Tab-separated table of C-alpha atoms and ligand atoms in Angstrom:
chain	number	residue	atom	x	y	z
A	1	MET	CA	13.185	-20.468	-20.438
A	2	ASN	CA	14.268	-21.346	-16.917
A	3	VAL	CA	11.499	-19.852	-14.806
A	4	LEU	CA	11.626	-19.188	-11.076
A	5	VAL	CA	8.093	-19.619	-9.710
A	6	THR	CA	7.685	-18.251	-6.184
A	7	GLY	CA	4.641	-19.580	-4.342
A	8	GLY	CA	4.614	-22.301	-6.997
A	9	ALA	CA	3.200	-24.937	-4.645
A	10	GLY	CA	0.060	-22.838	-4.061
A	11	TYR	CA	-3.225	-22.736	-5.924
A	12	ILE	CA	-2.503	-20.554	-8.972
A	13	GLY	CA	1.250	-21.242	-8.887
A	14	SER	CA	0.864	-25.024	-9.164
A	15	HIS	CA	-1.420	-24.728	-12.205
A	16	THR	CA	0.996	-22.247	-13.768
A	17	CYS	CA	3.924	-24.632	-13.244
A	18	VAL	CA	1.979	-27.284	-15.181
A	19	ALA	CA	1.223	-24.804	-17.988
A	20	LEU	CA	4.866	-23.665	-18.144
A	21	LEU	CA	6.146	-27.253	-18.272
A	22	GLU	CA	3.607	-28.164	-20.942
A	23	ALA	CA	4.770	-25.155	-22.973
A	24	GLY	CA	8.359	-26.455	-22.820
A	25	HIS	CA	9.791	-24.200	-20.096
A	26	SER	CA	11.720	-25.457	-17.042
A	27	VAL	CA	10.652	-24.422	-13.570
A	28	ILE	CA	12.350	-23.899	-10.235
A	29	VAL	CA	9.687	-23.712	-7.540
A	30	VAL	CA	10.221	-21.983	-4.218
A	31	ASP	CA	7.620	-21.835	-1.467
A	32	ASN	CA	7.697	-21.587	2.326
A	33	LEU	CA	4.710	-23.981	2.492
A	34	SER	CA	2.807	-21.537	4.726
A	35	ASN	CA	-0.419	-22.025	2.751
A	36	CYS	CA	0.004	-25.234	0.783
A	37	LYS	CA	1.224	-28.780	1.007
A	38	ARG	CA	4.537	-30.172	-0.187
A	39	GLU	CA	2.623	-32.918	-2.055
A	40	SER	CA	1.539	-30.407	-4.682
A	41	ILE	CA	5.093	-30.508	-6.075
A	42	GLU	CA	4.767	-34.245	-6.735
A	43	LYS	CA	1.358	-33.660	-8.287
A	44	ILE	CA	2.785	-31.043	-10.673
A	45	SER	CA	5.499	-33.527	-11.706
A	46	GLN	CA	2.902	-36.264	-12.104
A	47	ILE	CA	0.632	-34.186	-14.370
A	48	ALA	CA	3.399	-32.765	-16.544
A	49	ASP	CA	5.557	-35.907	-16.373
A	50	VAL	CA	8.660	-33.812	-15.693
A	51	LYS	CA	10.783	-33.560	-12.557
A	52	VAL	CA	10.437	-30.254	-10.732
A	53	THR	CA	13.216	-28.551	-8.783
A	54	PHE	CA	11.821	-27.378	-5.443
A	55	TYR	CA	13.251	-25.411	-2.526
A	56	GLU	CA	11.394	-24.765	0.692
A	57	MET	CA	12.357	-21.168	1.363
A	58	ASP	CA	11.012	-17.779	2.322
A	59	VAL	CA	11.415	-15.178	-0.398
A	60	THR	CA	11.563	-12.309	2.100
A	61	ASP	CA	15.001	-13.655	3.081
A	62	ALA	CA	17.411	-11.705	0.865
A	63	GLN	CA	20.436	-13.878	1.631
A	64	THR	CA	18.734	-17.145	0.658
A	65	VAL	CA	17.298	-15.550	-2.466
A	66	ASP	CA	20.771	-14.333	-3.400
A	67	VAL	CA	22.176	-17.879	-3.090
A	68	LEU	CA	19.340	-19.175	-5.278
A	69	PHE	CA	20.058	-16.649	-8.044
A	70	ARG	CA	23.797	-17.315	-7.785
A	71	ASN	CA	23.339	-21.065	-8.168
A	72	HIS	CA	20.759	-21.125	-10.974
A	73	HIS	CA	20.504	-19.560	-14.383
A	74	ILE	CA	17.108	-17.815	-14.295
A	75	ASP	CA	15.505	-16.238	-17.370
A	76	GLY	CA	12.320	-15.034	-15.730
A	77	VAL	CA	10.474	-14.842	-12.420
A	78	ILE	CA	6.774	-15.332	-11.791
A	79	HIS	CA	6.094	-14.019	-8.312
A	80	PHE	CA	2.990	-15.597	-6.732
A	81	ALA	CA	4.298	-15.905	-3.163
A	82	GLY	CA	2.132	-13.820	-0.899
A	83	LEU	CA	-0.502	-13.864	1.778
A	84	LYS	CA	-4.020	-13.349	0.438
A	85	ALA	CA	-6.686	-13.520	3.161
A	86	VAL	CA	-8.464	-10.165	3.148
A	87	GLY	CA	-9.908	-10.461	6.691
A	88	GLU	CA	-6.615	-11.608	8.198
A	89	SER	CA	-4.860	-8.643	6.572
A	90	VAL	CA	-7.137	-6.269	8.505
A	91	GLU	CA	-6.237	-8.010	11.781
A	92	LYS	CA	-2.515	-8.422	11.016
A	93	PRO	CA	-1.550	-5.585	8.661
A	94	LEU	CA	2.181	-5.746	9.426
A	95	LEU	CA	2.342	-9.439	8.563
A	96	TYR	CA	0.856	-8.611	5.162
A	97	TYR	CA	2.912	-5.502	4.445
A	98	VAL	CA	6.172	-7.215	5.405
A	99	ASN	CA	5.523	-10.498	3.604
A	100	ASN	CA	3.992	-9.137	0.411
A	101	LEU	CA	6.162	-6.041	-0.042
A	102	VAL	CA	9.546	-7.288	1.169
A	103	SER	CA	9.262	-10.419	-1.011
A	104	THR	CA	8.629	-8.282	-4.097
A	105	MET	CA	11.531	-5.944	-3.338
A	106	VAL	CA	13.983	-8.754	-2.528
A	107	LEU	CA	13.162	-10.577	-5.773
A	108	ALA	CA	13.301	-7.420	-7.909
A	109	GLU	CA	16.681	-6.576	-6.394
A	110	ALA	CA	18.012	-10.063	-7.199
A	111	CYS	CA	16.716	-9.758	-10.791
A	112	LEU	CA	18.573	-6.469	-11.264
A	113	GLN	CA	21.738	-7.828	-9.712
A	114	TYR	CA	21.781	-11.043	-11.756
A	115	GLY	CA	20.537	-9.554	-15.036
A	116	VAL	CA	17.113	-11.273	-15.057
A	117	LYS	CA	14.923	-9.136	-17.306
A	118	ARG	CA	11.460	-10.705	-17.016
A	119	PHE	CA	9.315	-10.332	-13.907
A	120	VAL	CA	5.640	-11.312	-13.806
A	121	PHE	CA	3.683	-10.147	-10.773
A	122	SER	CA	0.411	-11.486	-9.306
A	123	SER	CA	-1.746	-8.432	-8.869
A	124	SER	CA	-5.483	-8.314	-8.360
A	125	ALA	CA	-8.629	-6.644	-9.649
A	126	THR	CA	-8.984	-5.373	-6.095
A	127	VAL	CA	-6.677	-2.461	-7.077
A	128	TYR	CA	-9.528	-0.963	-9.138
A	129	GLY	CA	-11.604	-0.461	-5.979
A	130	ASP	CA	-15.176	0.537	-6.732
A	131	ASN	CA	-14.537	1.867	-10.270
A	132	LYS	CA	-17.166	1.648	-12.991
A	133	VAL	CA	-17.340	-1.800	-14.648
A	134	PRO	CA	-15.912	-3.153	-16.864
A	135	PHE	CA	-12.493	-2.381	-15.390
A	136	GLU	CA	-9.890	-1.206	-17.910
A	137	GLU	CA	-6.145	-1.180	-17.360
A	138	THR	CA	-5.985	2.580	-17.995
A	139	MET	CA	-8.346	3.472	-15.136
A	140	ASN	CA	-7.119	5.408	-12.119
A	141	LEU	CA	-6.794	3.026	-9.223
A	142	LEU	CA	-9.048	3.630	-6.221
A	143	PRO	CA	-8.248	2.803	-2.591
A	144	THR	CA	-8.968	-0.764	-1.597
A	145	THR	CA	-10.727	-1.514	1.687
A	146	ASN	CA	-7.982	-3.621	3.275
A	147	PRO	CA	-4.188	-3.979	3.758
A	148	TYR	CA	-4.061	-7.016	1.429
A	149	GLY	CA	-5.367	-4.905	-1.462
A	150	GLU	CA	-2.973	-2.112	-0.563
A	151	THR	CA	0.009	-4.499	-0.770
A	152	LYS	CA	-0.990	-5.214	-4.388
A	153	ALA	CA	-1.380	-1.515	-5.292
A	154	MET	CA	1.927	-0.669	-3.555
A	155	SER	CA	3.781	-3.561	-5.203
A	156	GLU	CA	2.583	-2.306	-8.585
A	157	ARG	CA	3.946	1.175	-7.792
A	158	ILE	CA	7.269	-0.151	-6.472
A	159	LEU	CA	7.804	-2.273	-9.600
A	160	THR	CA	6.830	0.651	-11.842
A	161	ASP	CA	9.402	2.905	-10.146
A	162	ILE	CA	12.062	0.213	-10.490
A	163	VAL	CA	11.401	0.027	-14.244
A	164	LYS	CA	11.612	3.839	-14.550
A	165	ALA	CA	15.107	3.658	-13.093
A	166	ASN	CA	16.033	0.478	-15.026
A	167	PRO	CA	14.385	0.809	-18.450
A	168	LYS	CA	15.697	-2.552	-19.705
A	169	PHE	CA	13.793	-4.411	-16.967
A	170	GLY	CA	10.468	-5.945	-18.093
A	171	VAL	CA	7.553	-6.206	-15.660
A	172	SER	CA	4.123	-7.632	-16.332
A	173	LEU	CA	1.462	-6.695	-13.761
A	174	LEU	CA	-1.324	-9.251	-14.042
A	175	ARG	CA	-4.593	-8.237	-12.429
A	176	TYR	CA	-6.531	-11.406	-11.724
A	177	PHE	CA	-10.278	-11.412	-11.337
A	178	ASN	CA	-11.835	-14.340	-9.402
A	179	PRO	CA	-9.869	-17.565	-10.010
A	180	VAL	CA	-11.877	-20.767	-9.501
A	181	GLY	CA	-11.840	-24.376	-10.731
A	182	ALA	CA	-9.046	-26.897	-10.725
A	183	HIS	CA	-6.925	-28.969	-13.082
A	184	GLU	CA	-9.073	-31.526	-14.907
A	185	SER	CA	-7.060	-34.370	-13.335
A	186	GLY	CA	-8.427	-33.356	-9.926
A	187	LEU	CA	-4.866	-33.658	-8.581
A	188	ILE	CA	-4.339	-29.956	-7.859
A	189	GLY	CA	-6.857	-27.290	-6.895
A	190	GLU	CA	-7.728	-24.887	-4.119
A	191	ALA	CA	-7.651	-26.385	-0.623
A	192	PRO	CA	-8.297	-23.499	1.774
A	193	ASN	CA	-7.444	-23.864	5.439
A	194	GLY	CA	-10.497	-23.796	7.703
A	195	ILE	CA	-13.810	-22.381	6.549
A	196	PRO	CA	-13.403	-20.870	3.063
A	197	ASN	CA	-13.790	-17.112	2.590
A	198	ASN	CA	-14.355	-17.328	-1.144
A	199	LEU	CA	-17.594	-18.265	-2.824
A	200	MET	CA	-16.692	-21.264	-5.012
A	201	PRO	CA	-14.884	-23.354	-2.352
A	202	TYR	CA	-17.711	-22.533	0.066
A	203	VAL	CA	-20.330	-23.704	-2.455
A	204	ALA	CA	-18.346	-26.905	-3.087
A	205	GLN	CA	-18.135	-27.658	0.635
A	206	VAL	CA	-21.879	-27.064	1.084
A	207	ALA	CA	-22.543	-29.446	-1.806
A	208	LYS	CA	-20.266	-32.016	-0.154
A	209	GLY	CA	-22.171	-31.644	3.123
A	210	LYS	CA	-19.141	-30.308	5.035
A	211	LEU	CA	-20.962	-27.000	5.535
A	212	LYS	CA	-24.703	-26.712	6.047
A	213	LYS	CA	-25.778	-23.762	3.971
A	214	LEU	CA	-24.302	-21.043	1.799
A	215	LYS	CA	-24.798	-17.545	3.191
A	216	ILE	CA	-25.353	-15.150	0.309
A	217	PHE	CA	-24.051	-11.747	1.348
A	218	GLY	CA	-26.819	-9.367	0.275
A	219	ASN	CA	-29.465	-9.374	-2.445
A	220	ASP	CA	-30.012	-5.630	-2.672
A	221	TYR	CA	-27.082	-4.623	-4.902
A	222	PRO	CA	-27.809	-2.809	-8.173
A	223	THR	CA	-27.140	-5.967	-10.219
A	224	VAL	CA	-29.140	-8.392	-12.366
A	225	ASP	CA	-30.692	-10.179	-9.342
A	226	GLY	CA	-29.420	-8.104	-6.415
A	227	THR	CA	-26.481	-10.401	-5.560
A	228	GLY	CA	-22.819	-9.522	-6.144
A	229	VAL	CA	-21.433	-9.895	-9.667
A	230	ARG	CA	-17.880	-11.152	-10.292
A	231	ASP	CA	-15.704	-12.253	-13.198
A	232	TYR	CA	-14.894	-15.898	-12.402
A	233	ILE	CA	-11.960	-17.272	-14.381
A	234	HIS	CA	-10.855	-20.898	-14.633
A	235	VAL	CA	-7.459	-21.304	-12.961
A	236	VAL	CA	-6.089	-23.211	-15.978
A	237	ASP	CA	-6.985	-20.260	-18.248
A	238	LEU	CA	-5.298	-17.980	-15.735
A	239	ALA	CA	-2.211	-20.221	-15.750
A	240	GLU	CA	-2.059	-20.060	-19.549
A	241	GLY	CA	-2.301	-16.266	-19.310
A	242	HIS	CA	0.950	-16.295	-17.321
A	243	VAL	CA	2.762	-18.279	-20.004
A	244	ALA	CA	1.543	-15.787	-22.629
A	245	ALA	CA	2.619	-12.829	-20.468
A	246	LEU	CA	6.066	-14.310	-19.851
A	247	ASP	CA	6.654	-15.290	-23.475
A	248	ASN	CA	5.705	-11.812	-24.725
A	249	LEU	CA	7.432	-9.799	-22.019
A	250	THR	CA	9.600	-6.927	-23.255
A	251	ALA	CA	11.263	-4.052	-21.392
A	252	GLY	CA	8.947	-1.666	-19.555
A	253	VAL	CA	5.772	-2.085	-17.496
A	254	HIS	CA	2.835	-3.929	-19.039
A	255	ILE	CA	-0.505	-4.225	-17.261
A	256	TYR	CA	-3.101	-6.859	-18.143
A	257	ASN	CA	-6.486	-7.834	-16.787
A	258	LEU	CA	-6.794	-11.615	-16.665
A	259	GLY	CA	-10.528	-12.239	-16.596
A	260	THR	CA	-13.218	-13.492	-18.951
A	261	GLY	CA	-15.008	-10.164	-19.353
A	262	GLN	CA	-18.244	-11.875	-18.197
A	263	GLY	CA	-19.998	-11.007	-14.949
A	264	THR	CA	-21.809	-13.771	-13.017
A	265	SER	CA	-23.990	-13.117	-9.962
A	266	VAL	CA	-23.859	-15.250	-6.812
A	267	LEU	CA	-27.276	-16.725	-7.604
A	268	GLU	CA	-26.236	-17.444	-11.197
A	269	LEU	CA	-23.132	-19.232	-9.960
A	270	VAL	CA	-25.123	-21.343	-7.500
A	271	LYS	CA	-27.544	-22.314	-10.274
A	272	ALA	CA	-24.694	-23.162	-12.669
A	273	PHE	CA	-23.059	-25.323	-9.979
A	274	GLU	CA	-26.304	-27.170	-9.276
A	275	GLU	CA	-26.953	-27.809	-12.969
A	276	ALA	CA	-23.370	-28.738	-13.900
A	277	ASN	CA	-23.110	-31.258	-11.064
A	278	ASP	CA	-26.726	-32.295	-10.551
A	279	ILE	CA	-26.585	-31.456	-6.864
A	280	LYS	CA	-28.433	-29.049	-4.536
A	281	VAL	CA	-26.722	-26.147	-2.800
A	282	PRO	CA	-28.917	-24.898	0.062
A	283	TYR	CA	-28.541	-21.175	0.729
A	284	GLU	CA	-29.946	-18.259	2.698
A	285	ILE	CA	-29.700	-14.527	2.111
A	286	VAL	CA	-27.902	-12.629	4.874
A	287	ASP	CA	-26.561	-9.059	5.281
A	288	ARG	CA	-23.988	-7.616	2.938
A	289	ARG	CA	-20.360	-8.409	3.798
A	290	PRO	CA	-18.450	-5.225	4.769
A	291	GLY	CA	-15.991	-4.112	2.068
A	292	ASP	CA	-17.777	-5.902	-0.814
A	293	ILE	CA	-18.600	-4.040	-4.010
A	294	ALA	CA	-21.622	-4.702	-6.233
A	295	SER	CA	-19.880	-5.595	-9.490
A	296	CYS	CA	-16.362	-6.472	-10.590
A	297	TYR	CA	-15.567	-7.687	-14.096
A	298	ALA	CA	-12.853	-7.119	-16.634
A	299	ASP	CA	-12.454	-5.535	-19.973
A	300	ALA	CA	-10.187	-8.384	-21.082
A	301	SER	CA	-9.501	-7.082	-24.605
A	302	LYS	CA	-5.948	-5.821	-24.024
A	303	ALA	CA	-4.616	-9.285	-23.149
A	304	GLU	CA	-6.278	-10.679	-26.268
A	305	ARG	CA	-4.858	-7.927	-28.474
A	306	GLU	CA	-1.310	-7.919	-27.125
A	307	LEU	CA	-0.774	-11.440	-25.790
A	308	GLY	CA	-3.124	-13.405	-28.040
A	309	TRP	CA	-4.679	-14.841	-24.855
A	310	THR	CA	-8.339	-15.253	-23.933
A	311	ALA	CA	-10.073	-17.368	-21.314
A	312	LYS	CA	-11.655	-20.418	-22.968
A	313	ARG	CA	-13.386	-22.312	-20.160
A	314	ASP	CA	-16.977	-21.389	-19.274
A	315	ILE	CA	-18.751	-21.196	-15.922
A	316	VAL	CA	-20.097	-24.755	-16.258
A	317	THR	CA	-16.550	-26.117	-16.676
A	318	MET	CA	-15.415	-24.018	-13.696
A	319	CYS	CA	-18.207	-25.480	-11.522
A	320	ARG	CA	-17.590	-29.033	-12.731
A	321	ASP	CA	-13.836	-28.912	-12.128
A	322	SER	CA	-14.242	-27.283	-8.687
A	323	TRP	CA	-16.661	-30.027	-7.670
A	324	TRP	CA	-14.469	-32.829	-9.067
A	325	PHE	CA	-11.509	-31.526	-7.075
A	326	GLU	CA	-13.586	-31.128	-3.887
A	327	LYS	CA	-14.875	-34.691	-4.199
A	328	LYS	CA	-11.470	-36.160	-4.965
A	329	MET	CA	-9.799	-34.199	-2.177
A	330	SER	CA	-12.406	-35.204	0.394
A	331	ASP	CA	-12.337	-38.840	-0.694
A	332	GLN	CA	-8.556	-39.050	-0.466
A	333	SER	CA	-8.458	-36.959	2.736
A	334	VAL	CA	-5.557	-34.940	1.392
A	335	SER	CA	-7.383	-31.716	2.214
A	336	SER	CA	-5.943	-29.311	4.698
A	337	THR	CA	-9.491	-28.198	5.383
A	338	VAL	CA	-10.594	-28.499	8.988
A	339	VAL	CA	-14.289	-27.815	9.513
B	401	LIG	P1	-1.891	-19.497	-2.380
B	401	LIG	O1	-1.891	-19.111	-0.935
B	401	LIG	O2	-2.467	-20.797	-2.752
B	401	LIG	O3	-0.406	-19.417	-2.963
B	401	LIG	C1	0.560	-18.539	-2.466
B	401	LIG	C2	1.774	-19.378	-2.086
B	401	LIG	O4	2.797	-18.512	-1.622
B	401	LIG	C3	1.468	-20.368	-0.960
B	401	LIG	O5	1.808	-21.665	-1.386
B	401	LIG	C4	2.337	-19.910	0.206
B	401	LIG	O6	2.810	-21.004	0.975
B	401	LIG	C5	3.440	-19.148	-0.508
B	401	LIG	N1	4.082	-18.054	0.248
B	401	LIG	C6	3.488	-17.032	0.919
B	401	LIG	N2	4.421	-16.207	1.418
B	401	LIG	C7	5.624	-16.713	1.060
B	401	LIG	C8	6.959	-16.310	1.276
B	401	LIG	N3	7.269	-15.211	1.994
B	401	LIG	N4	7.973	-17.069	0.767
B	401	LIG	C9	7.685	-18.182	0.046
B	401	LIG	N5	6.433	-18.624	-0.186
B	401	LIG	C10	5.423	-17.891	0.317
B	401	LIG	O7	-2.599	-18.302	-3.166
B	401	LIG	P2	-3.021	-18.198	-4.687
B	401	LIG	O8	-4.504	-18.086	-4.737
B	401	LIG	O9	-2.334	-19.216	-5.486
B	401	LIG	O10	-2.457	-16.763	-5.020
B	401	LIG	C11	-1.197	-16.568	-5.646
B	401	LIG	C12	-0.948	-15.075	-5.781
B	401	LIG	O11	-2.008	-14.496	-6.539
B	401	LIG	C13	-0.926	-14.311	-4.459
B	401	LIG	O12	0.057	-13.314	-4.529
B	401	LIG	C14	-2.308	-13.704	-4.386
B	401	LIG	O13	-2.326	-12.539	-3.614
B	401	LIG	C15	-2.578	-13.412	-5.851
B	401	LIG	N6	-4.011	-13.331	-6.173
B	401	LIG	C16	-4.827	-14.355	-5.825
B	401	LIG	C17	-6.190	-14.265	-6.120
B	401	LIG	C18	-7.137	-15.347	-5.699
B	401	LIG	O14	-8.341	-15.074	-5.615
B	401	LIG	N7	-6.691	-16.562	-5.458
B	401	LIG	C19	-6.692	-13.137	-6.778
B	401	LIG	C20	-5.806	-12.123	-7.128
B	401	LIG	C21	-4.460	-12.224	-6.823
B	402	LIG	C1	-17.503	-13.398	-4.502
B	402	LIG	C2	-18.963	-12.993	-4.353
B	402	LIG	C3	-19.489	-12.144	-2.156
B	402	LIG	C4	-18.727	-15.917	-0.054
B	402	LIG	C5	-11.826	-11.858	-3.055
B	402	LIG	C6	-10.812	-10.817	-2.667
B	402	LIG	C7	-10.078	-10.341	-3.887
B	402	LIG	C8	-9.501	-11.508	-4.692
B	402	LIG	C9	-10.468	-12.625	-4.894
B	402	LIG	C10	-7.209	-11.771	-4.182
B	402	LIG	C11	-19.157	-11.687	-3.581
B	402	LIG	C12	-20.225	-13.448	-2.421
B	402	LIG	C13	-18.874	-14.945	-1.018
B	402	LIG	C14	-19.879	-16.384	0.623
B	402	LIG	C15	-21.225	-14.907	-0.712
B	402	LIG	N1	-8.387	-12.109	-4.049
B	402	LIG	N2	-20.092	-14.446	-1.350
B	402	LIG	N3	-21.101	-15.865	0.271
B	402	LIG	O1	-14.723	-10.839	-2.554
B	402	LIG	O2	-14.888	-10.901	-5.079
B	402	LIG	O3	-12.735	-11.306	-3.993
B	402	LIG	O4	-11.141	-12.957	-3.662
B	402	LIG	O5	-6.740	-10.822	-4.727
B	402	LIG	O6	-9.091	-9.472	-3.452
B	402	LIG	O7	-11.482	-9.730	-2.048
B	402	LIG	O8	-14.458	-13.020	-3.834
B	402	LIG	O9	-15.280	-15.317	-3.587
B	402	LIG	O10	-15.112	-13.853	-1.537
B	402	LIG	O11	-16.861	-13.370	-3.217
B	402	LIG	O12	-22.343	-14.462	-0.972
B	402	LIG	O13	-19.825	-17.232	1.541
B	402	LIG	O14	-19.624	-13.996	-3.563
B	402	LIG	O15	-20.295	-11.249	-1.447
B	402	LIG	O16	-20.263	-11.039	-4.150
B	402	LIG	P1	-14.300	-11.409	-3.830
B	402	LIG	P2	-15.397	-13.972	-2.993
């Protein structure tokens, strides 16, 4: 298939481009480079040994998107492009609603107009809110605590309504849990701007000595050791989940959790990182972070049943690959991180 990958120069998108190319698909990558570097396109080509077509463009711009669809035969779209910083979304809700919702609507419109029947959307486990774990696809969604999460819940509803009116259109809503790790080459990975918000990049930067100490947000949750429990998934497993979703996509709306089904606490992750990489990660316990829930992990059985996909890489591999990427990135100074 000829696959349009929006946000394909970003963290999950770049790994998915590699997985698509390795599975024999062609990719057209579009990205406005607002949260990534152009070099990641070369890195994708280098890993997969295939030339990648890339356009720097904003997918909220309907006219440019129309030209793209007119000039290329597209069999399917994987829509990663979006803003994802939870805290920033609280401060700048309009930026998030416009970017994340308009992009989805513009792309869906182009698909309908040009007869593209496969649309894979990057959703998030955040749409479950504080439901009972493990989260199942059939659960009623609960309000999220921030505009970012709401853009995911709203995008899901918009796409579902579009399918109701256009029953031949196929949409896969992929609810990711906590993506971590990097490609084993160390060429692509997560390079957050500024001080990381997420646990794994923060741990890696503490290990590297860029940050002094990890702050663990609360140890009084009703979990195995009091710290927050999450379902960390290796980004390469996640990327392979997208190929499976695209290959199996039929008309209608299909919802899948992409997680491992395993919960890991913050303390367990720190220990795994220290053991996998033989390095110390100093930490202190501080207050809970507002908006956090105690536990979030998937029932991942539907994706296994219907797509034949399961996550294969364990927490040790996730920690090892995250560390390898952090070291390589710091050594080559290609990081956009400014601390
Ligand atoms: P990322 O920021 O690395 O990638 C997103 C890419 O989209 C970036 O390269 C950015 O430059 C681009 N982009 C943003 N707005 C754009 C626009 N209007 N036009 C063109 N390009 C645009 O983030 P990621 O972690 O790879 O996430 C990819 C998708 O998955 C996002 O939609 C995100 O919300 C979703 N998601 C991420 C996580 C996570 O923890 N990383 C979890 C659940 C869902
Ligand atoms: C994981 C655990 C923290 C940092 C977020 C978004 C979610 C999704 C993925 C996109 C929690 C603890 C963290 C730190 C810590 N993104 N922690 N010290 O909050 O589960 O999910 O990213 O859709 O929408 O909300 O991920 O990595 O921030 O936190 O103790 O410095 O680590 O409290 O228990 P989270 P995270």
